[in-house]
XYZ file of N, CA and C in Angstrom:
702
model
N 4.943 7.797 10.723
C 3.524 7.634 10.056
C 2.594 6.262 10.281
N 1.511 6.693 10.614
C 0.347 5.843 10.980
C -0.409 5.251 10.053
N 0.085 5.572 8.565
C -0.444 4.998 7.375
C 0.399 4.143 6.548
N 0.172 2.773 6.004
C 1.001 2.329 4.877
C 0.923 3.024 3.574
N 1.799 2.913 2.963
C 1.645 2.872 1.391
C 0.262 2.513 0.825
N 0.012 1.599 1.086
C -0.866 0.672 0.535
C -2.458 1.385 0.991
N -2.277 1.954 2.129
C -3.715 2.380 2.538
C -3.776 3.835 2.054
N -2.706 4.617 1.930
C -2.819 6.048 1.507
C -3.044 6.050 0.040
N -2.755 4.811 -0.616
C -2.700 4.821 -2.141
C -4.266 4.644 -2.418
N -5.006 3.945 -1.571
C -6.177 3.563 -2.000
C -7.002 4.793 -1.588
N -6.644 6.055 -1.082
C -7.694 6.984 -0.800
C -7.053 8.084 -2.106
N -6.333 7.821 -2.966
C -6.134 8.571 -4.149
C -6.533 8.410 -5.513
N -7.461 9.212 -5.837
C -7.863 9.530 -7.379
C -6.736 10.125 -8.229
N -6.229 9.138 -9.067
C -4.661 9.743 -9.489
C -5.252 10.823 -10.911
N -5.028 12.313 -10.856
C -5.637 12.865 -11.601
C -4.657 13.067 -13.279
N -5.514 12.947 -13.972
C -4.828 13.155 -15.259
C -5.830 13.896 -16.400
N -5.981 15.300 -15.933
C -6.740 15.907 -16.408
C -6.352 17.223 -17.219
N -5.086 17.658 -17.262
C -4.472 18.494 -17.902
C -4.782 18.692 -19.577
N -5.397 19.809 -20.124
C -5.848 20.004 -21.117
C -5.130 19.341 -22.408
N -3.374 19.867 -22.209
C -2.448 19.816 -22.948
C -2.069 18.106 -22.870
N -2.464 17.125 -22.066
C -1.910 15.741 -22.081
C -2.364 15.163 -23.259
N -1.147 14.292 -24.057
C -1.179 13.615 -24.781
C -1.728 11.921 -24.291
N -1.904 11.125 -25.316
C -2.270 9.638 -25.142
C -1.210 9.100 -24.650
N 0.045 9.482 -24.488
C 1.374 8.842 -24.227
C 1.481 9.475 -22.395
N 0.660 10.532 -22.231
C 0.748 11.118 -20.746
C -0.142 10.318 -19.820
N -1.525 10.089 -20.821
C -2.447 9.185 -19.992
C -2.142 7.747 -19.985
N -1.234 7.401 -20.663
C -0.594 6.100 -20.412
C 0.286 5.882 -19.262
N 1.153 7.129 -19.526
C 2.251 7.004 -17.979
C 1.394 7.331 -16.958
N 0.580 8.077 -16.827
C -0.385 8.249 -15.576
C -0.897 6.866 -15.455
N -1.731 6.261 -15.991
C -2.516 4.961 -15.889
C -1.223 3.742 -15.217
N -0.176 4.020 -15.368
C 0.836 3.177 -15.473
C 1.160 3.550 -13.763
N 1.264 4.819 -13.452
C 1.449 5.121 -12.352
C 0.333 4.752 -11.259
N -0.723 4.893 -11.403
C -1.833 4.416 -11.136
C -1.893 2.740 -10.680
N -1.617 2.046 -11.754
C -1.625 0.615 -11.699
C -0.432 0.134 -10.720
N 0.843 0.687 -10.932
C 1.825 0.629 -10.003
C 1.408 0.647 -8.364
N 1.080 1.831 -8.004
C 0.730 1.787 -6.738
C -0.625 1.231 -6.286
N -1.310 0.823 -7.163
C -2.899 0.604 -6.810
C -3.791 1.173 -6.217
N -3.627 2.361 -6.927
C -4.691 3.612 -6.127
C -5.976 3.261 -6.418
N -6.716 4.369 -5.740
C -8.453 3.813 -5.596
C -8.737 3.940 -7.386
N -8.520 4.954 -7.780
C -9.040 5.402 -9.163
C -7.849 6.344 -10.034
N -7.907 6.406 -11.259
C -7.713 7.350 -12.068
C -9.050 8.263 -12.192
N -8.816 9.622 -12.513
C -9.705 10.725 -12.873
C -8.961 11.074 -14.469
N -9.920 10.958 -15.423
C -9.105 11.213 -16.568
C -10.287 12.144 -17.499
N -9.879 12.609 -18.329
C -11.078 13.432 -19.335
C -11.849 12.343 -20.256
N -13.240 12.687 -20.016
C -14.129 11.774 -20.735
C -13.736 11.479 -22.144
N -12.728 11.936 -22.910
C -12.417 11.524 -24.191
C -11.027 10.301 -23.722
N -10.782 10.094 -22.672
C -9.739 9.102 -22.386
C -10.504 8.056 -21.897
N -11.606 7.824 -21.454
C -12.146 6.910 -20.663
C -11.978 5.306 -21.602
N -12.322 5.207 -22.728
C -11.995 3.941 -23.355
C -10.354 3.607 -23.110
N -9.577 4.450 -23.349
C -8.057 4.043 -23.259
C -7.732 3.815 -21.603
N -8.151 4.380 -20.933
C -7.945 4.102 -19.699
C -8.542 2.755 -18.966
N -9.790 2.581 -19.357
C -10.469 1.274 -19.262
C -9.538 0.073 -19.528
N -8.775 0.226 -21.113
C -8.280 -0.779 -21.661
C -6.884 -0.789 -20.824
N -6.359 -0.059 -20.430
C -5.261 0.125 -19.865
C -5.157 -0.567 -18.292
N -6.220 -0.540 -17.460
C -6.480 -0.856 -16.255
C -7.151 -2.079 -16.095
N -7.740 -2.584 -16.988
C -8.546 -3.921 -16.854
C -7.680 -4.957 -16.187
N -8.296 -5.164 -14.998
C -7.695 -6.292 -14.178
C -6.618 -5.826 -13.096
N -6.530 -4.716 -13.002
C -5.628 -3.956 -11.781
C -6.135 -3.593 -10.673
N -7.769 -3.571 -10.587
C -8.238 -3.439 -9.513
C -8.456 -1.553 -9.212
N -7.896 -1.071 -10.201
C -8.072 0.478 -10.084
C -9.211 0.991 -10.911
N -9.987 2.033 -10.233
C -11.263 2.148 -11.039
C -11.088 3.378 -11.950
N -11.862 3.137 -13.129
C -11.562 4.432 -13.907
C -12.765 5.566 -13.747
N -12.565 6.773 -13.242
C -13.242 7.822 -12.919
C -13.022 8.879 -14.091
N -14.102 9.610 -14.052
C -14.004 10.640 -15.310
C -14.818 11.763 -14.737
N -14.661 13.047 -15.340
C -15.346 14.353 -14.960
C -16.652 14.790 -16.090
N -17.554 15.378 -15.370
C -18.766 15.748 -16.118
C -18.886 17.335 -15.966
N -19.151 17.920 -17.112
C -19.290 19.319 -16.881
C -18.279 20.288 -16.641
N -16.964 19.796 -17.058
C -15.913 20.052 -16.592
C -15.117 21.162 -17.567
N -14.281 22.067 -16.724
C -14.506 22.233 -15.581
C -15.174 23.567 -15.130
N -16.004 23.985 -15.898
C -16.833 24.945 -15.401
C -17.902 24.643 -14.811
N -18.596 23.648 -15.152
C -20.023 23.325 -14.502
C -21.220 23.879 -15.193
N -21.020 24.782 -16.544
C -22.185 25.693 -16.907
C -22.589 24.996 -18.191
N -22.608 23.780 -18.486
C -22.932 23.004 -19.512
C -24.457 22.601 -19.165
N -25.453 22.582 -20.126
C -26.791 22.361 -19.594
C -27.005 21.093 -19.027
N -27.957 20.569 -18.338
C -28.152 19.446 -17.361
C -28.253 18.268 -18.581
N -28.880 18.545 -19.518
C -29.104 17.392 -20.627
C -27.735 17.239 -21.261
N -26.632 18.062 -21.261
C -25.476 17.562 -21.617
C -24.496 16.753 -21.090
N -24.854 17.166 -19.603
C -23.930 16.666 -18.189
C -24.620 14.881 -18.137
N -26.070 14.719 -18.300
C -26.643 13.540 -18.272
C -26.003 12.700 -19.460
N -26.132 13.072 -20.443
C -25.265 12.657 -21.595
C -24.186 12.288 -21.798
N -23.354 13.045 -21.194
C -21.916 12.872 -20.795
C -21.775 11.766 -19.911
N -22.759 11.669 -18.752
C -22.463 10.576 -17.834
C -22.880 9.381 -18.372
N -23.969 9.249 -19.267
C -24.473 7.635 -19.801
C -23.255 7.493 -20.620
N -22.592 8.146 -21.353
C -21.575 7.812 -22.375
C -20.200 7.308 -21.678
N -20.031 8.007 -20.531
C -18.914 7.681 -19.668
C -19.353 6.428 -19.162
N -20.729 6.015 -18.417
C -20.516 4.523 -17.974
C -20.644 3.644 -19.186
N -21.294 4.078 -20.187
C -21.283 2.980 -21.171
C -19.716 2.780 -21.890
N -18.842 3.635 -21.752
C -17.568 3.275 -22.239
C -16.629 2.290 -20.916
N -17.354 2.537 -19.675
C -16.757 1.648 -18.930
C -15.941 2.584 -17.680
N -16.418 3.780 -17.681
C -16.081 4.341 -16.307
C -16.977 4.006 -15.292
N -16.299 4.022 -13.865
C -17.079 3.059 -12.957
C -17.110 4.401 -11.441
N -17.026 5.608 -11.897
C -17.072 6.813 -10.597
C -17.120 8.062 -11.868
N -17.851 9.126 -11.361
C -17.951 10.305 -12.258
C -17.810 11.198 -10.957
N -16.825 12.323 -11.584
C -16.818 13.772 -10.786
C -17.538 14.806 -11.533
N -18.754 15.324 -11.014
C -19.420 16.483 -11.766
C -19.462 17.889 -11.350
N -19.201 18.948 -11.863
C -19.113 20.199 -11.491
C -20.677 20.916 -11.387
N -20.843 21.315 -10.172
C -22.121 21.725 -10.193
C -22.270 23.004 -11.162
N -23.557 23.524 -11.282
C -23.522 24.852 -12.013
C -23.723 26.089 -10.928
N -22.189 26.491 -10.787
C -21.792 27.582 -9.801
C -22.969 28.800 -9.663
N -22.976 29.225 -11.127
C -23.965 30.356 -11.320
C -25.076 30.218 -10.938
N -25.734 28.864 -10.866
C -27.107 28.750 -10.104
C -26.748 29.013 -8.641
N -25.810 28.241 -8.122
C -25.802 28.262 -6.739
C -25.782 29.554 -6.174
N -24.842 30.348 -6.687
C -24.630 31.614 -6.176
C -25.822 32.691 -6.653
N -26.756 32.237 -7.293
C -28.085 33.017 -7.738
C -28.916 32.400 -6.568
N -28.873 31.639 -5.859
C -29.616 31.123 -4.911
C -30.761 29.921 -5.473
N -30.231 29.620 -6.458
C -31.363 28.867 -7.352
C -31.069 27.036 -6.823
N -31.318 26.948 -5.703
C -30.768 25.715 -5.032
C -31.196 24.473 -5.624
N -32.807 24.646 -5.817
C -33.664 23.460 -6.539
C -33.138 23.008 -7.845
N -32.511 24.247 -8.474
C -32.093 23.594 -9.955
C -30.864 22.942 -9.593
N -29.948 23.155 -8.685
C -28.720 22.591 -8.413
C -28.921 21.488 -7.927
N -29.782 20.945 -7.169
C -30.238 19.709 -6.465
C -30.839 18.772 -7.561
N -31.581 19.440 -8.360
C -32.363 18.819 -9.809
C -31.214 18.146 -10.673
N -30.340 18.927 -11.026
C -29.192 18.532 -11.775
C -28.214 17.387 -11.270
N -27.871 17.265 -10.058
C -27.164 16.427 -9.574
C -28.091 15.120 -9.522
N -29.318 15.240 -9.243
C -30.110 13.953 -9.045
C -30.597 13.420 -10.378
N -30.242 14.470 -11.595
C -30.422 13.852 -13.159
C -29.179 12.841 -13.075
N -27.659 13.637 -12.913
C -26.708 12.878 -13.007
C -26.317 11.320 -12.501
N -27.053 11.738 -11.086
C -26.944 10.680 -10.269
C -27.722 9.283 -10.855
N -28.874 9.768 -11.316
C -29.754 8.375 -11.767
C -29.046 8.225 -13.042
N -28.563 8.757 -13.976
C -27.580 8.792 -15.459
C -26.441 7.739 -14.852
N -26.015 7.906 -13.855
C -24.526 6.779 -13.351
C -24.974 5.382 -13.087
N -26.260 5.325 -12.799
C -26.623 4.042 -12.710
C -26.124 3.462 -11.303
N -25.927 3.835 -10.469
C -25.187 3.066 -9.176
C -23.883 3.372 -9.078
N -23.123 3.932 -10.163
C -21.576 4.419 -10.046
C -21.650 5.793 -8.865
N -20.571 5.592 -8.113
C -20.716 6.784 -7.256
C -20.179 8.264 -7.882
N -21.358 8.858 -7.642
C -20.940 10.441 -7.939
C -20.269 11.341 -7.042
N -19.361 12.039 -7.344
C -18.711 12.854 -6.575
C -18.930 14.784 -7.035
N -19.569 15.194 -6.281
C -19.825 16.571 -6.600
C -18.930 17.854 -6.465
N -18.717 18.536 -7.494
C -17.369 19.162 -7.111
C -18.259 20.622 -7.077
N -17.707 21.132 -5.526
C -18.483 22.382 -5.384
C -17.762 23.636 -5.981
N -16.498 23.545 -6.112
C -15.693 24.538 -6.730
C -15.552 25.719 -5.478
N -15.155 25.554 -4.444
C -15.427 26.397 -3.442
C -14.752 27.710 -3.469
N -13.787 28.047 -4.350
C -13.043 29.236 -4.488
C -13.970 30.507 -4.589
N -15.267 30.101 -5.327
C -16.194 31.219 -5.901
C -17.274 31.214 -4.526
N -17.502 30.350 -3.825
C -18.609 30.355 -2.775
C -18.481 30.936 -1.433
N -19.198 31.421 -0.776
C -19.602 31.781 0.631
C -19.715 30.342 1.335
N -19.238 30.479 2.597
C -19.738 29.362 3.631
C -21.223 28.964 3.299
N -22.117 29.747 3.420
C -23.307 29.416 3.340
C -23.869 28.831 1.918
N -22.848 29.121 0.893
C -23.204 28.364 -0.335
C -22.744 26.847 -0.431
N -21.682 27.282 0.131
C -21.172 25.512 0.440
C -21.779 24.856 0.990
N -22.516 25.297 2.226
C -23.220 24.354 2.901
C -24.634 23.906 2.256
N -25.072 24.894 1.359
C -26.379 24.688 0.812
C -26.054 23.606 -0.511
N -24.741 23.792 -1.112
C -24.240 22.630 -2.122
C -24.153 21.279 -1.405
N -23.504 21.138 -0.294
C -23.434 19.925 0.502
C -24.822 19.239 0.865
N -25.898 20.186 1.494
C -26.996 19.813 1.650
C -27.661 19.249 0.272
N -27.849 19.893 -0.657
C -28.382 19.411 -1.972
C -27.582 17.960 -2.432
N -26.364 17.999 -2.415
C -25.816 16.711 -3.155
C -26.121 15.596 -2.319
N -26.312 15.535 -0.826
C -26.720 14.532 -0.071
C -28.116 14.337 -0.513
N -29.019 15.477 -0.598
C -30.472 15.044 -0.921
C -30.518 14.315 -2.058
N -29.578 14.730 -3.363
C -29.813 14.309 -4.423
C -29.033 13.073 -4.703
N -28.385 12.427 -3.626
C -28.111 10.878 -3.435
C -26.681 10.859 -4.282
N -25.952 12.079 -4.027
C -24.428 11.777 -4.455
C -23.575 11.106 -3.273
N -22.520 10.549 -3.864
C -21.761 9.172 -2.698
C -20.470 10.400 -2.167
N -20.167 11.604 -2.442
C -19.160 12.341 -2.532
C -19.460 13.885 -2.332
N -18.884 14.666 -1.451
C -18.631 16.338 -1.844
C -17.637 16.316 -1.793
N -17.076 17.305 -3.155
C -15.593 17.256 -3.339
C -15.314 18.959 -3.426
N -14.076 19.280 -3.336
C -13.766 20.724 -2.978
C -13.763 21.492 -4.169
N -13.113 21.024 -5.212
C -12.450 21.856 -6.311
C -11.980 21.153 -7.572
N -11.853 21.774 -8.584
C -11.755 21.176 -10.034
C -10.201 21.390 -10.155
N -9.625 22.159 -9.275
C -7.952 22.431 -9.613
C -7.799 23.258 -10.656
N -8.910 24.100 -11.485
C -8.675 24.979 -12.124
C -9.336 26.478 -11.873
N -9.575 26.403 -10.628
C -9.763 27.882 -9.996
C -9.037 28.357 -9.396
N -8.858 29.931 -8.889
C -7.873 30.346 -8.012
C -7.523 29.878 -7.202
N -8.326 28.745 -6.209
C -7.730 28.313 -4.956
C -8.167 26.976 -5.075
N -7.702 25.854 -4.309
C -8.410 24.486 -4.455
C -8.655 24.401 -2.827
N -8.350 23.295 -2.619
C -8.706 22.505 -1.126
C -7.950 23.253 0.177
N -8.958 23.673 0.991
C -8.467 23.899 1.966
C -8.550 23.412 3.526
N -8.434 23.393 4.432
C -8.717 22.525 5.621
C -9.970 23.236 6.342
N -9.918 24.395 6.143
C -11.413 25.216 6.877
C -12.343 24.761 5.790
N -12.486 24.633 4.652
C -13.431 24.181 3.466
C -13.786 22.924 3.710
N -12.586 21.814 3.942
C -12.892 20.400 4.174
C -13.628 19.834 5.217
N -13.404 21.055 6.435
C -13.871 20.431 7.614
C -15.596 20.933 7.838
N -15.704 21.780 7.080
C -17.029 22.717 6.934
C -18.069 21.435 6.176
N -17.126 21.069 4.766
C -18.061 20.071 4.209
C -18.194 18.757 5.074
N -17.397 18.391 5.749
C -17.540 17.182 6.739
C -18.815 17.230 7.492
N -18.761 18.658 8.166
C -19.795 18.862 8.943
C -21.197 18.810 8.675
N -21.267 19.030 7.195
C -22.670 19.242 6.672
C -23.511 18.154 6.188
N -22.593 16.976 5.895
C -23.146 15.942 5.290
C -22.957 14.884 6.154
N -24.116 13.661 6.201
C -23.991 12.757 7.299
C -22.832 11.784 6.878
N -22.752 10.498 7.381
C -21.497 9.655 7.357
C -21.941 8.940 6.226
N -22.939 8.965 5.231
C -23.482 8.490 4.126
C -22.394 9.129 2.842
N -22.174 10.341 3.086
C -21.607 10.997 2.217
C -20.330 11.047 2.483
N -19.158 10.991 1.539
C -17.654 10.922 1.883
C -17.126 12.382 1.197
N -16.298 12.932 1.778
C -15.829 14.256 1.309
C -14.278 13.616 0.456
N -14.245 14.842 -0.655
C -13.033 14.502 -1.326
C -12.514 15.809 -1.597
N -11.007 16.094 -1.357
C -10.334 16.883 -1.474
C -9.574 16.704 -2.790
N -9.632 18.179 -3.524
C -8.965 18.022 -4.728
C -8.498 19.758 -5.100
N -7.537 19.651 -5.852
C -7.029 21.329 -5.956
C -5.738 21.280 -5.139
N -4.770 21.192 -5.586
C -3.330 21.438 -4.784
C -3.207 20.621 -3.682
N -3.483 19.343 -3.786
C -3.214 18.463 -2.778
C -1.782 17.612 -3.490
N -0.612 18.195 -2.960
C 0.870 17.945 -3.715
C 1.619 17.262 -2.663
N 1.489 17.225 -1.025
C 2.129 16.733 -0.390
C 1.777 15.702 0.429
N 2.456 14.901 1.113
C 2.294 13.719 2.066
C 1.506 14.648 3.505
N 2.406 15.522 3.763
C 1.850 16.162 4.978
C 0.433 17.039 4.557
N 0.254 17.679 3.726
C -1.152 18.166 3.001
C -2.219 17.157 3.395
N -2.101 15.705 2.766
C -3.158 14.762 2.802
C -3.415 14.276 3.893
N -2.098 14.284 4.986
C -2.504 13.679 6.191
C -3.152 14.569 7.130
N -3.028 15.791 7.154
C -3.899 16.970 7.803
C -5.060 17.042 7.194
N -5.328 16.967 5.879
C -7.013 16.737 5.321
C -7.351 15.409 5.996
N -6.752 14.600 6.026
C -7.233 13.231 6.625
C -7.731 13.293 8.022
N -6.997 14.202 8.621
C -7.718 14.149 9.911
C -8.723 15.118 10.153
N -9.306 15.973 9.329
C -10.522 16.436 9.544
C -11.905 15.577 8.878
N -11.589 14.329 8.319
C -12.463 13.547 7.911
C -12.842 13.036 6.186
N -11.414 13.865 5.544
C -11.403 13.580 4.106
C -10.845 12.255 3.920
N -11.537 11.314 3.013
C -11.537 9.898 2.758
C -10.889 9.830 1.337
N -10.865 10.663 0.489
C -10.339 10.305 -1.131
C -9.527 12.158 -1.343
N -8.813 11.781 -2.140
C -7.642 12.852 -2.606
C -7.713 12.402 -4.018
N -7.936 13.799 -4.740
C -7.552 13.775 -6.243
C -6.402 14.729 -6.255
N -5.132 14.098 -6.891
C -3.961 14.686 -6.859
C -3.092 14.154 -8.119
N -2.312 14.915 -8.883
C -1.516 14.541 -9.826
C 0.000 14.355 -9.114
N -0.131 14.451 -7.924
C 1.246 14.487 -7.391
C 1.490 12.518 -6.446
N 0.746 11.907 -7.145
C 0.413 10.611 -6.424
C 1.931 9.776 -6.276
N 2.783 10.139 -7.156
C 3.965 9.451 -7.315
C 4.879 9.875 -5.796
N 5.117 10.911 -6.064
C 5.635 11.726 -5.012
C 5.055 11.650 -3.613
N 3.791 11.492 -3.276
C 3.151 11.397 -1.911
C 3.529 9.965 -1.310
N 3.432 9.109 -2.542
C 3.607 7.931 -1.951
C 5.049 7.260 -1.600
N 5.981 7.846 -2.541
C 7.390 7.897 -2.221
C 7.663 8.647 -1.273
N 7.452 9.606 -0.546
C 7.639 10.085 0.452
C 7.017 9.354 1.745
N 5.996 8.740 1.601
C 5.387 8.086 2.992
C 6.498 6.672 2.890
N 6.619 6.132 1.829
C 7.793 4.799 1.886
C 8.869 5.417 2.723
N 9.378 6.191 2.298
C 10.856 6.671 2.613
C 10.635 6.637 4.253
N 9.298 7.883 4.608
C 9.606 7.762 5.952
C 9.245 6.709 6.948
N 8.510 5.791 6.295
C 8.021 4.479 7.021
C 9.761 3.417 6.915
N 10.083 3.611 6.079
C 11.551 2.830 6.076
C 12.449 3.658 6.922
N 12.577 4.997 7.210
C 13.673 5.691 8.262
C 13.068 5.006 9.654
N 11.534 5.073 9.818
C 10.898 5.100 11.064
C 11.014 3.528 11.715
N 11.291 2.553 10.760
C 11.669 1.111 11.111
C 13.157 0.886 11.261
N 13.893 1.912 10.589
C 15.637 1.846 10.303
C 16.453 2.477 11.977
N 15.344 3.358 12.216
C 16.019 4.246 13.701
C 15.986 3.231 14.730
N 14.868 2.593 15.104
C 15.308 1.508 16.139
C 15.993 0.497 16.126
N 16.364 0.222 14.783
C 17.318 -1.120 14.558
C 18.668 -0.529 14.907
N 18.777 0.962 14.359
C 20.202 1.538 14.738
C 20.458 1.776 16.146
N 19.394 1.889 17.079
C 19.814 2.141 18.238
C 20.091 0.799 19.066
N 19.260 -0.231 18.600
C 19.821 -1.383 19.238
C 21.300 -1.934 18.701
């Protein structure tokens, strides 16, 4: 592997989003994030204060989700959620677009809503979740273009709650659709190191995953083996 554990860790948003998670589950997830010094945790909005408390001083950012998981809450609610998240200490936000508006061809409404969330975030990076499982390629492209025009920092493949998640083809399409100013985040089914590396090869630089520990421990084992083999030959 050409990656170190530290390099891959800083590409991961450790996901702590399942609806049944308890406060203890959030604590355990934040402990994993701190141990590996990942880029961020992505927690439910109600868990932002706890995550901020647990991760203060670790260098791990606290992100949360807006309009999650369906994206159909009114814009005013998404804006209010974003303002609350920032007020409580979140430093990144992942918002779900209104999929129905996009599929109806109402691109202007989608773009305006993204812009409203970007403004409410006050400079914190906004990652726009397209939920590709429900979109045609043309709709994916339109969502990417609208996200960039509206000032988003990332376009993101999935919530992880749709029938399918991130695919190489979708991620490559998203990367081709936006300029270098906008990054691509893969989420939804990113569970192995090999998946992550393949996605990085098409230009993905951030990954949402709940399998952080497994991915990073796999990389550590492979890198240790790669170092051990030449020593054994000698």
